[in-house]
Coordinates of N, CA and C and ligand atoms in Angstrom, one line a residue:
X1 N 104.5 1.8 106.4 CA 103.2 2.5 106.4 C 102.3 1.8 105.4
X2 N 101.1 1.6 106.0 CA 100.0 0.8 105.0 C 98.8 1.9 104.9
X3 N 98.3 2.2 103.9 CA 97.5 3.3 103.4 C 97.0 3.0 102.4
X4 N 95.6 3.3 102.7 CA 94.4 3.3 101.5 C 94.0 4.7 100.5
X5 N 93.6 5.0 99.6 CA 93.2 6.2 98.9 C 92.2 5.7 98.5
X6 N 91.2 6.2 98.7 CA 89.6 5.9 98.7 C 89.2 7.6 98.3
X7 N 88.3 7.1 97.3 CA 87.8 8.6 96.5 C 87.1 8.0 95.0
X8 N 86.0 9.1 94.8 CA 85.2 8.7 93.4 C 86.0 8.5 92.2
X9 N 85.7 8.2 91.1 CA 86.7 7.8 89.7 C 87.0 9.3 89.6
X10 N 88.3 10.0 89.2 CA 89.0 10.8 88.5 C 89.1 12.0 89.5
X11 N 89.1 11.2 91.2 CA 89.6 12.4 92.2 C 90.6 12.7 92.3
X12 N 92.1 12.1 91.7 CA 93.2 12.2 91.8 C 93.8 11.4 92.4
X13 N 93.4 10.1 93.3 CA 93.8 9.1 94.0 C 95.0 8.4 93.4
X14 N 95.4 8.1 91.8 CA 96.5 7.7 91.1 C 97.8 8.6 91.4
X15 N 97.3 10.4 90.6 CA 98.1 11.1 90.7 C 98.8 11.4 91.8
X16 N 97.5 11.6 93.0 CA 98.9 11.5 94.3 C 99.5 10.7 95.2
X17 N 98.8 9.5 94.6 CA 99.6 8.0 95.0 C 100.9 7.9 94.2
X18 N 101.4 8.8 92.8 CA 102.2 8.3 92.5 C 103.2 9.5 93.2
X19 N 103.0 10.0 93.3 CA 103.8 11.7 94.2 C 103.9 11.2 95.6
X20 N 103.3 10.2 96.2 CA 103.3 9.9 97.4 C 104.0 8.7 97.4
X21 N 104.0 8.0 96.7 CA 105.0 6.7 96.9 C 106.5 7.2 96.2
X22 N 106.7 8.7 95.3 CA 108.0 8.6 95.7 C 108.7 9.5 96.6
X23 N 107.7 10.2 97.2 CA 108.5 10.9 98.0 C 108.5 10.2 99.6
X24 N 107.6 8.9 99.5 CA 108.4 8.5 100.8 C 109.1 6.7 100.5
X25 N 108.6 6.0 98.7 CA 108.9 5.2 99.1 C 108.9 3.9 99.1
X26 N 107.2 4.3 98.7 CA 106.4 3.1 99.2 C 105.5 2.6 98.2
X27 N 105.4 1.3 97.6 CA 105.2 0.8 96.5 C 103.3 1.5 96.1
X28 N 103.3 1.9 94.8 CA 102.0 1.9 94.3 C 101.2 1.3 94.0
X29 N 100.1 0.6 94.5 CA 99.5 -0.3 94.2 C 98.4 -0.3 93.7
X30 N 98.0 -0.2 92.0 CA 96.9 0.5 91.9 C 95.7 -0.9 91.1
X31 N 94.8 -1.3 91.3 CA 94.0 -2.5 91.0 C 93.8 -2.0 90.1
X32 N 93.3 -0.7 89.5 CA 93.2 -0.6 88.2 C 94.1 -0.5 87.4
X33 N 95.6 -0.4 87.4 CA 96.4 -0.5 86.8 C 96.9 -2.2 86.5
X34 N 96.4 -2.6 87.4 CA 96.9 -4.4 87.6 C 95.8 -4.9 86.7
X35 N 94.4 -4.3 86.9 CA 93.8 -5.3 85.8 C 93.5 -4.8 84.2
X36 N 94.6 -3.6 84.1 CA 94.8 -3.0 82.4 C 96.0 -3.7 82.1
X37 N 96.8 -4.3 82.9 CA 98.2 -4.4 82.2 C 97.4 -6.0 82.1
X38 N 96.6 -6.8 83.1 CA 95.7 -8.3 82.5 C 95.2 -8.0 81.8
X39 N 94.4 -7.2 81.1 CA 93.6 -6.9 79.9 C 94.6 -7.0 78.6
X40 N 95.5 -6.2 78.9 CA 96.8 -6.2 77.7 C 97.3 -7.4 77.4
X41 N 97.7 -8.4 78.7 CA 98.4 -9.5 78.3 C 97.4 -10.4 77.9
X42 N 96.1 -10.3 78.2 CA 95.3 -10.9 77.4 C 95.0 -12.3 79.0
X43 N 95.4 -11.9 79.7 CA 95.3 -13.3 81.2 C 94.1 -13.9 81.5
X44 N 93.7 -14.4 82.1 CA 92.5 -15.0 82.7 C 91.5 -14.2 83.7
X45 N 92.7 -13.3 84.3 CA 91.8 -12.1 85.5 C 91.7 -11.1 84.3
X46 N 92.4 -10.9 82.9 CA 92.2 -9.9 82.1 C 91.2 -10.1 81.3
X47 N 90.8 -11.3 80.9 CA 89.4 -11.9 80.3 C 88.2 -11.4 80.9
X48 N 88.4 -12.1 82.0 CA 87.1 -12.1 82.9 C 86.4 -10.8 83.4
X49 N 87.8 -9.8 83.1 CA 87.5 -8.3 83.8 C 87.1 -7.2 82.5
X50 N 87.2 -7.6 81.4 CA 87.1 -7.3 80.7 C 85.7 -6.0 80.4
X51 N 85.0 -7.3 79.9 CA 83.4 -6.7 80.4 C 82.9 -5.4 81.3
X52 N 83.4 -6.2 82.6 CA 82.9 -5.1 83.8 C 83.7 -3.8 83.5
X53 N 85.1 -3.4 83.4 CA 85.4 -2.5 83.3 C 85.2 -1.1 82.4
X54 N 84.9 -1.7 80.9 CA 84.3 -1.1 79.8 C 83.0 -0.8 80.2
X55 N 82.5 -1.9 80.7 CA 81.1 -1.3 81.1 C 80.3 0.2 82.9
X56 N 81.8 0.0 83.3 CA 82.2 1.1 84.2 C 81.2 -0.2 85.0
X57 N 81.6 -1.3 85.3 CA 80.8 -2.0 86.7 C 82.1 -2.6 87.6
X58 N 82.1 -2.9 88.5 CA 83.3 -3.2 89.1 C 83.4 -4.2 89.2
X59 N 85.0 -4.9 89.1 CA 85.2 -6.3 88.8 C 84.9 -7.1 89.8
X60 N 84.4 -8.8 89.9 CA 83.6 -9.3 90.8 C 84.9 -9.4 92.3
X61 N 84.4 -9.4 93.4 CA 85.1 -9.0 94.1 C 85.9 -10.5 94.4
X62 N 85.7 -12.0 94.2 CA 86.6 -12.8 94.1 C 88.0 -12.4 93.3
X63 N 87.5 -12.0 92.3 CA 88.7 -11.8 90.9 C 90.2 -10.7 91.8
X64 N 89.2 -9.7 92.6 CA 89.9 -8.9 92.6 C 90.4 -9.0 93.8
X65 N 89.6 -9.3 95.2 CA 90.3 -10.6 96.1 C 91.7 -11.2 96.2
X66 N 91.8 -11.8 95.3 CA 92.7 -12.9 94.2 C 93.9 -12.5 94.3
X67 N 93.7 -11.6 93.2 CA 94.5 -10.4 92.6 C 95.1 -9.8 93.3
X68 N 94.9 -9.1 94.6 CA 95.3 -8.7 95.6 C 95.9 -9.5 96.2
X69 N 95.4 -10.2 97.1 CA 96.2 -11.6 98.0 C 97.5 -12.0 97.5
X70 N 97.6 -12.2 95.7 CA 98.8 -12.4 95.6 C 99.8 -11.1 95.0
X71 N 98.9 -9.9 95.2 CA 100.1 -8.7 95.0 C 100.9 -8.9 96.2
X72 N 99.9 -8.5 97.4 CA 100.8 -8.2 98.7 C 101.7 -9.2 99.5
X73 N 101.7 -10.5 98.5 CA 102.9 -11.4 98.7 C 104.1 -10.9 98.0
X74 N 104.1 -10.2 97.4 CA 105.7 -9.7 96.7 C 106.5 -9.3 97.5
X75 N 107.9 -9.2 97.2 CA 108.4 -8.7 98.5 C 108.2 -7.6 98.7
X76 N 108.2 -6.2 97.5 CA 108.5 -5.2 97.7 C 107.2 -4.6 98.9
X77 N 106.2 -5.5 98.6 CA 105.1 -4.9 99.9 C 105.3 -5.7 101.0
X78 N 106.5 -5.8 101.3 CA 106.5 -6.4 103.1 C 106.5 -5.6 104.0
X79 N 107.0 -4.5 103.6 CA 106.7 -3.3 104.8 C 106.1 -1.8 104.8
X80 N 104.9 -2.1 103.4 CA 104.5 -1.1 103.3 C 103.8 -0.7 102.0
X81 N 102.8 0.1 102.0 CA 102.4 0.0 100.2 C 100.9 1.4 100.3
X82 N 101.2 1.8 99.2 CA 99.3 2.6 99.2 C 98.7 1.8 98.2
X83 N 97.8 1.7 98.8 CA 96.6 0.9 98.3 C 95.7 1.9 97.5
X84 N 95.3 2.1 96.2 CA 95.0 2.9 95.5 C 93.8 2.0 94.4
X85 N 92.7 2.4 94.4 CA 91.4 1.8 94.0 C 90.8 0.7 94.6
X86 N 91.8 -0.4 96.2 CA 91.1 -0.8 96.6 C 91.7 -0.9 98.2
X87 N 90.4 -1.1 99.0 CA 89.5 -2.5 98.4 C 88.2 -1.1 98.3
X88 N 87.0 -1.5 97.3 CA 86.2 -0.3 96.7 C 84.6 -1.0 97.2
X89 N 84.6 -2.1 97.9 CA 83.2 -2.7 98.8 C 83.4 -3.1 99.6
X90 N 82.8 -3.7 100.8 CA 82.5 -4.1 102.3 C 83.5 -5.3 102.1
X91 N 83.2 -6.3 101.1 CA 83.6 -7.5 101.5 C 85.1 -7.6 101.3
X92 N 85.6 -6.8 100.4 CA 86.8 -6.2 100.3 C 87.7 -6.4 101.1
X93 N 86.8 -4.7 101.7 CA 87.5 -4.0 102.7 C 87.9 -5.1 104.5
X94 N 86.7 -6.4 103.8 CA 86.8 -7.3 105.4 C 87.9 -8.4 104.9
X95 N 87.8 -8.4 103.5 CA 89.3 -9.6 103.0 C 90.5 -9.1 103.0
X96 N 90.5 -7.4 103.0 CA 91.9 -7.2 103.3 C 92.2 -6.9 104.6
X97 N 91.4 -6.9 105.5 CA 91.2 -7.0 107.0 C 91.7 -8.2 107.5
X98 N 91.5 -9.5 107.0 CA 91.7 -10.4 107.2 C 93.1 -11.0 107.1
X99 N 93.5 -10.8 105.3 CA 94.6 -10.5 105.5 C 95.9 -10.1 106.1
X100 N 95.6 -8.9 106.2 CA 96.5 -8.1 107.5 C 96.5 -9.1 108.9
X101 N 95.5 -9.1 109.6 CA 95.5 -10.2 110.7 C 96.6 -11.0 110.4
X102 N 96.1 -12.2 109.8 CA 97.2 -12.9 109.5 C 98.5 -12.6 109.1
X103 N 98.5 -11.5 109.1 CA 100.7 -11.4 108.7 C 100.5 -10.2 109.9
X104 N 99.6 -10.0 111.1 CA 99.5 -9.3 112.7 C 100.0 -8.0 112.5
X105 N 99.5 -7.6 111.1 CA 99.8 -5.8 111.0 C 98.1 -5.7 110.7
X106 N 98.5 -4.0 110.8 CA 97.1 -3.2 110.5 C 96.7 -2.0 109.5
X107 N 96.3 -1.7 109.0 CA 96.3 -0.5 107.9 C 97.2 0.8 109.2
X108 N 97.4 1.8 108.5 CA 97.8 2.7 109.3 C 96.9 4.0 109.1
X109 N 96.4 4.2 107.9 CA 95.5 5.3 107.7 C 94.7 5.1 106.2
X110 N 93.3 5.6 105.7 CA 93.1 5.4 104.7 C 92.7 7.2 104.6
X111 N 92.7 7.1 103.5 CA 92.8 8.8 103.3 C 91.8 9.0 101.8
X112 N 90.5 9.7 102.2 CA 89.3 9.9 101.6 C 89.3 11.0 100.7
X113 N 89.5 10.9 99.6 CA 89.5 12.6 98.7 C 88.0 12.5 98.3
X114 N 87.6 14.1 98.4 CA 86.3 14.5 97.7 C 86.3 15.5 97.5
X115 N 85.2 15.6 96.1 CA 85.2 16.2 94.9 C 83.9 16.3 94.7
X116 N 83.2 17.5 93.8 CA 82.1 17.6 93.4 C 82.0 16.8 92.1
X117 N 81.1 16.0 91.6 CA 80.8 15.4 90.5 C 81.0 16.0 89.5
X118 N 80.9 17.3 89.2 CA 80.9 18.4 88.3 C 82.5 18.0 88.2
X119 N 83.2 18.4 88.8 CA 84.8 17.9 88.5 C 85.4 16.8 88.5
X120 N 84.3 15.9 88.7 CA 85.1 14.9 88.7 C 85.1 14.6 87.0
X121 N 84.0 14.8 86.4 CA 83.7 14.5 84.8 C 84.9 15.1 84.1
X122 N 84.7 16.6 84.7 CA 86.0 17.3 84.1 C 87.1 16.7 83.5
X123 N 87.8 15.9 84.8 CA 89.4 15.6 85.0 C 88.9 14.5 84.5
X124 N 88.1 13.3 84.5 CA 87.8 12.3 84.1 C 88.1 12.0 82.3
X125 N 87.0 13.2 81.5 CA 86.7 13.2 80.5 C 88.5 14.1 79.7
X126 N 89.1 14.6 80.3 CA 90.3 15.2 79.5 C 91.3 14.4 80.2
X127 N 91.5 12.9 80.5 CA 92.8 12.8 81.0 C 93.2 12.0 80.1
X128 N 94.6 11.8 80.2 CA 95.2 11.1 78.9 C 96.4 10.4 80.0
X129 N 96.6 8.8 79.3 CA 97.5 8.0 80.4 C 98.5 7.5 79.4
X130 N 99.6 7.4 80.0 CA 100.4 6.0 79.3 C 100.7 4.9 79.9
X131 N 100.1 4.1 78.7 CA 100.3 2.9 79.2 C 100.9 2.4 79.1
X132 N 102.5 2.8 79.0 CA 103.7 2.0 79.5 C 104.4 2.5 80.8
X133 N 104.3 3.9 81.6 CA 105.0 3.8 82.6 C 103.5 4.4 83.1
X134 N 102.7 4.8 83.0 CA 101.3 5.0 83.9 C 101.3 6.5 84.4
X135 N 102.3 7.3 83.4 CA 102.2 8.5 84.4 C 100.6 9.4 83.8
X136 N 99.9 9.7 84.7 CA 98.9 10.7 84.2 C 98.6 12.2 83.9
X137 N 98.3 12.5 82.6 CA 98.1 13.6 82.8 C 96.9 14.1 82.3
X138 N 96.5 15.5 82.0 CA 95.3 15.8 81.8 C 95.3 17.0 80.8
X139 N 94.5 17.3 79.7 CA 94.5 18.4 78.9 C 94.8 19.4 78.9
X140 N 94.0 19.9 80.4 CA 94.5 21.0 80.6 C 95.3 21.1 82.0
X141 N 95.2 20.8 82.8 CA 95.4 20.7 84.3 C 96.6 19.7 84.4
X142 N 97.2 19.0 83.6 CA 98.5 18.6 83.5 C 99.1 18.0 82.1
X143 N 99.7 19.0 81.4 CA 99.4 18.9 79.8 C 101.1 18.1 79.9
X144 N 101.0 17.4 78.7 CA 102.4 16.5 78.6 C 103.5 17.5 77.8
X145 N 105.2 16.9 77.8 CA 106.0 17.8 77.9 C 105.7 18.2 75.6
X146 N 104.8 17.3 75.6 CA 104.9 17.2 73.7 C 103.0 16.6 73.4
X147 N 103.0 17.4 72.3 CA 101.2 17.2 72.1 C 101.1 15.3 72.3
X148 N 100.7 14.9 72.9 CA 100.1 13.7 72.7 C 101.2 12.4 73.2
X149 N 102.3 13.1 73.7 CA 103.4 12.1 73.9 C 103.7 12.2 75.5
X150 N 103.9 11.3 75.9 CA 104.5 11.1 77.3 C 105.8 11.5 77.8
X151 N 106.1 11.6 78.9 CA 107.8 11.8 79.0 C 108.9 11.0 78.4
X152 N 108.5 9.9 78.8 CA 109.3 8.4 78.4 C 109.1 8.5 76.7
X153 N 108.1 9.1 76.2 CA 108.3 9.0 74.8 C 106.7 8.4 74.4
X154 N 106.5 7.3 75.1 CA 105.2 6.6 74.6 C 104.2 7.6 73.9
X155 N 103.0 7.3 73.2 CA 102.1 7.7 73.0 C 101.4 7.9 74.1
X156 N 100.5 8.9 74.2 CA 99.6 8.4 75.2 C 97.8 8.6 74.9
X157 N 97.3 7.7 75.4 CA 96.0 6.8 75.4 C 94.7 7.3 76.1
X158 N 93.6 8.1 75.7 CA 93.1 7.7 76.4 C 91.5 6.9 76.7
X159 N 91.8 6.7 78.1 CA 91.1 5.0 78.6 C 89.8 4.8 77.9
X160 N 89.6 3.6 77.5 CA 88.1 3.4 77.0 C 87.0 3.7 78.3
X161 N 87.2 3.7 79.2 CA 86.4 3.8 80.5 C 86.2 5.5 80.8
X162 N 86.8 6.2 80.2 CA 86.2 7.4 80.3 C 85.9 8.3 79.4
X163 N 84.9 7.4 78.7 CA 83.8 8.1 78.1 C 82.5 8.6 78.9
X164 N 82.1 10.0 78.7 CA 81.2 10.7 79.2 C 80.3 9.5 79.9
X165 N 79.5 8.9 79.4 CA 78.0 7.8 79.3 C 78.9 6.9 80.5
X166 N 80.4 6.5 80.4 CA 80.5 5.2 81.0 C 80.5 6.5 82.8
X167 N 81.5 7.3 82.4 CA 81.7 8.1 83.7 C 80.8 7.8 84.5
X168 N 79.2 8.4 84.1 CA 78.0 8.6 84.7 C 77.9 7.0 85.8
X169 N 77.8 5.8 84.8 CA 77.8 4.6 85.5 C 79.0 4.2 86.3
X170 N 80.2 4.9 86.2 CA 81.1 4.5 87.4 C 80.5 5.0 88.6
X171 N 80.1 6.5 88.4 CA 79.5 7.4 89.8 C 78.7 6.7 90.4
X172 N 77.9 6.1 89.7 CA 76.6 5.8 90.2 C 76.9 3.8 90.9
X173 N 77.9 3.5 90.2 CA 78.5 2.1 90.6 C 79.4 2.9 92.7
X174 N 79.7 3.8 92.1 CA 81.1 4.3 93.2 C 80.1 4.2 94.6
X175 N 79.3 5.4 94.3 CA 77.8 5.6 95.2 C 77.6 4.2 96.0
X176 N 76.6 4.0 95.2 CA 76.5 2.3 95.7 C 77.2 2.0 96.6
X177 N 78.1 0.9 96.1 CA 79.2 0.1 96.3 C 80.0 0.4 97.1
X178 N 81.1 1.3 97.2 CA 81.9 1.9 97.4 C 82.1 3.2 98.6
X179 N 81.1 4.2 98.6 CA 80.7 5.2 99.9 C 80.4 4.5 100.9
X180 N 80.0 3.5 101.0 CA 79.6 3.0 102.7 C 81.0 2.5 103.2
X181 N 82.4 2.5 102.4 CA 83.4 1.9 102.7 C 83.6 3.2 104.0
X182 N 83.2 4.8 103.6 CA 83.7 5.8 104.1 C 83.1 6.0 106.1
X183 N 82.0 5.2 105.7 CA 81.7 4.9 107.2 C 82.2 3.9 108.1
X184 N 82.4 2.7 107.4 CA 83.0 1.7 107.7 C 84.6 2.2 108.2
X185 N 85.4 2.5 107.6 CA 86.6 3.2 108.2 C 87.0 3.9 109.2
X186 N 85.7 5.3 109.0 CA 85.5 6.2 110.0 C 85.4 5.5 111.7
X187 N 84.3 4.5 111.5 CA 84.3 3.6 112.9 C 85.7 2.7 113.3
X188 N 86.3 2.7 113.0 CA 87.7 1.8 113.0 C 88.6 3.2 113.6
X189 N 88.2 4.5 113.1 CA 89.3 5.8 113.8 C 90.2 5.8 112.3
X190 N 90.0 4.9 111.0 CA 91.2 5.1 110.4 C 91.2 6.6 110.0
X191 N 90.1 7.0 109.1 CA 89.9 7.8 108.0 C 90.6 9.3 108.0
X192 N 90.5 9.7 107.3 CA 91.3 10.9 106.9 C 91.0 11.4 105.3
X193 N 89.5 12.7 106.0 CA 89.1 13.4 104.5 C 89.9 14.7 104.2
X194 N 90.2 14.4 102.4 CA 90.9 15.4 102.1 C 90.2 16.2 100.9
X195 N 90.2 17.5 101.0 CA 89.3 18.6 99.5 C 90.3 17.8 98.5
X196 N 89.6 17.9 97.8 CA 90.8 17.6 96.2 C 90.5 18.3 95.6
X197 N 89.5 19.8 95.7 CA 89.4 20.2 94.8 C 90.7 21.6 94.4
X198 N 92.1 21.3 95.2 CA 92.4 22.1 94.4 C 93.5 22.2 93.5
X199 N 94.7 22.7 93.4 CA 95.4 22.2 92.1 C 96.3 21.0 92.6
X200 N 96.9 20.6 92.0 CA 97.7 18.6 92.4 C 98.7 19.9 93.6
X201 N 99.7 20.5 93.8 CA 100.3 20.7 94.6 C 99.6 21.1 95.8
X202 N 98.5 21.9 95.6 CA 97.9 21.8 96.8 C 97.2 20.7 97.7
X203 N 97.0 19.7 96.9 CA 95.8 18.4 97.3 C 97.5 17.8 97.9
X204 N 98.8 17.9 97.4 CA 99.9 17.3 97.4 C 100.0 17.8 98.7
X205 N 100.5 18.3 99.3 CA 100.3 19.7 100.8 C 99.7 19.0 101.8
X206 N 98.0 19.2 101.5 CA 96.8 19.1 102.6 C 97.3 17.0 102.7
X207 N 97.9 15.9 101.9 CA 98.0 14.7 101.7 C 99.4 14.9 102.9
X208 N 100.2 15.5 102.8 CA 101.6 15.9 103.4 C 101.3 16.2 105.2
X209 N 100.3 17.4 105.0 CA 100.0 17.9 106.4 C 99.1 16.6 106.8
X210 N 98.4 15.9 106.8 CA 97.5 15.0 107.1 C 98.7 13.9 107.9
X211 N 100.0 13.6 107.1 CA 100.7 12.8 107.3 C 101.5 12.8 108.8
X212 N 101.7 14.2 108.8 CA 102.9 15.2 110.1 C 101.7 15.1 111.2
X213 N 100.2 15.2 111.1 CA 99.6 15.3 112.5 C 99.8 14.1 113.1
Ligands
AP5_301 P1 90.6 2.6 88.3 O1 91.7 2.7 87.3 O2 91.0 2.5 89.7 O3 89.7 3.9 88.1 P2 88.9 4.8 89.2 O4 88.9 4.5 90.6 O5 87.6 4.9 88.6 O6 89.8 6.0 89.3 P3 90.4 6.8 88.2 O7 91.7 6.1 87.7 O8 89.4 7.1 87.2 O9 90.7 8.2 89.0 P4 91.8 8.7 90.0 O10 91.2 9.0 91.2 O11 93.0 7.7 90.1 O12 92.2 10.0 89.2 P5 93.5 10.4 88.4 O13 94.7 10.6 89.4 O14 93.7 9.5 87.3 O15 89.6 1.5 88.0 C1 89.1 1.3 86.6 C2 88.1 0.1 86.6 O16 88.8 -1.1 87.1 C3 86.9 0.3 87.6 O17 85.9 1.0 87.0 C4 86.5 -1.2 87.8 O18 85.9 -1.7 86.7 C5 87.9 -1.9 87.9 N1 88.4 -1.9 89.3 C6 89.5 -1.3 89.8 N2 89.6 -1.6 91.1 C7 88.6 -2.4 91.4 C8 88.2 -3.0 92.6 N3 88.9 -2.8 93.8 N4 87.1 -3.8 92.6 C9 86.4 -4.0 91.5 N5 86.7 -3.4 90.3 C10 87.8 -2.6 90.3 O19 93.1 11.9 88.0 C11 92.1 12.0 87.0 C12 92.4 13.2 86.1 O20 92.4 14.4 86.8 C13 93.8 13.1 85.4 O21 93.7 13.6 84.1 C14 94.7 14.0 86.3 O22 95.7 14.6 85.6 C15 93.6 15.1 86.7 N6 93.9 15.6 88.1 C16 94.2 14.9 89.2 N7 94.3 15.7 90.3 C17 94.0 17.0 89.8 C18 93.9 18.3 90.4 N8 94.2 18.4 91.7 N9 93.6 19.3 89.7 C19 93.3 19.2 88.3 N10 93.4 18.0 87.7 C20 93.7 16.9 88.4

């Protein structure tokens, strides 16, 4: 199964990519997690990306291109993976098109969460991550098992990118860039919109039932 999660910054696309790859499986593939752990190691795609992500603009789409082409050579994605943050523009969405061609498979579904802006800031502005095993949680809406600590123990962090001011310019980057991907798919027959607005087991459910039709 090859699947996309397409949705505005802080719809929940992580969280139930990570509930969805283990209940069936299937590796998580999240761009923005790949270019925080380059930012950490300090790499050449972590340099370059730098900038754009602090500044809530999206990374140039060669970089991320790149980046991609050589995830989906690993082995663990030979038969399957959710695609989670990309591809997030047209030219993207036609290089991972292309991709696929060439190894003669095809996406199987991309699956669209939406959310009112008003909530998205919400979850955005109170979530808290760790950055060593990535699990997310949120202040109030998924509080950790210890004030400020992760399961695994880590501290947990949260992102320079979601500060109030940057939020506003992701939306407005997402808008743009990113929403015409939702027509583009639609014509292809992939898409599949889901409410997110309501608690993670429910959004967990309506992701489940979408799967069984
Ligand atoms: P990325 O890390 O992908 O950020 P994003 O798309 O902006 O998405 P988020 O991680 O903010 O949100 P999410 O939908 O995963 O929500 P989450 O599950 O965490 O990208 C960061 C940056 O990297 C980009 O701005 C860009 O610069 C760059 N980048 C990445 N990919 C790129 C690409 N393809 N091209 C170019 N640049 C790229 O949930 C959010 C919060 O809500 C959490 O606290 C969570 O606990 C809570 N929550 C989740 N679900 C619920 C619920 N149902 N009820 C209540 N709370 C909930």
């Amino acid at each position: 199964m090859k699947v996309v999660f397409l949705g505005p910054p802080g719809v929940g696309k992580g969280t139930q990519a990570a509930r969805f790859s283990e209940r069936h499986h299937l590796p998580h593939i999240a761009t923005g997690d790949l270019l925080r752990k380059a930012l950490a190691e300090k790499t050449e795609v972590g340099l370059k990306a730098r900038s754009f992500i602090e500044a809530g603009h999206l990374v140039p789409d060669d970089v991320i291109i790149q980046l991609m082409i050589d995830r989906l050579e690993a082995p663990d994605a030979a038969s399957g993976y959710i695609l989670d943050g990309f591809p997030r523009t047209i030219a993207q969405a036609k290089a991972l098109t292309r991709v696929l061609e060439e190894k003669g498979v095809q996406l199987d579904r991309v699956v669209y969460f939406s959310l009112d802006d008003a909530i998205l800031k919400e979850r955005i502005v109170g979530r808290r991550s760790c950055p060593s095993c990535h699990t997310i949680y949120h202040v109030i809406y998924r509080r950790p098992p210890h004030e400020g600590l992760c399961a695994c123990g880590n501290e947990l962090i949260q992102r320079k990118d979601d500060t109030e001011e940057t939020v506003a310019k992701r939306l407005i980057v997402y808008r743009e860039e990113t929403e015409p991907l939702i027509a583009y798919y639609k014509t292809q027959g992939l898409l599949t919109q889901i409410d997110a607005g309501g608690t993670l087991d429910e959004v967990a459910e309506s992701l489940e039932r979408t799967f069984q039709n």
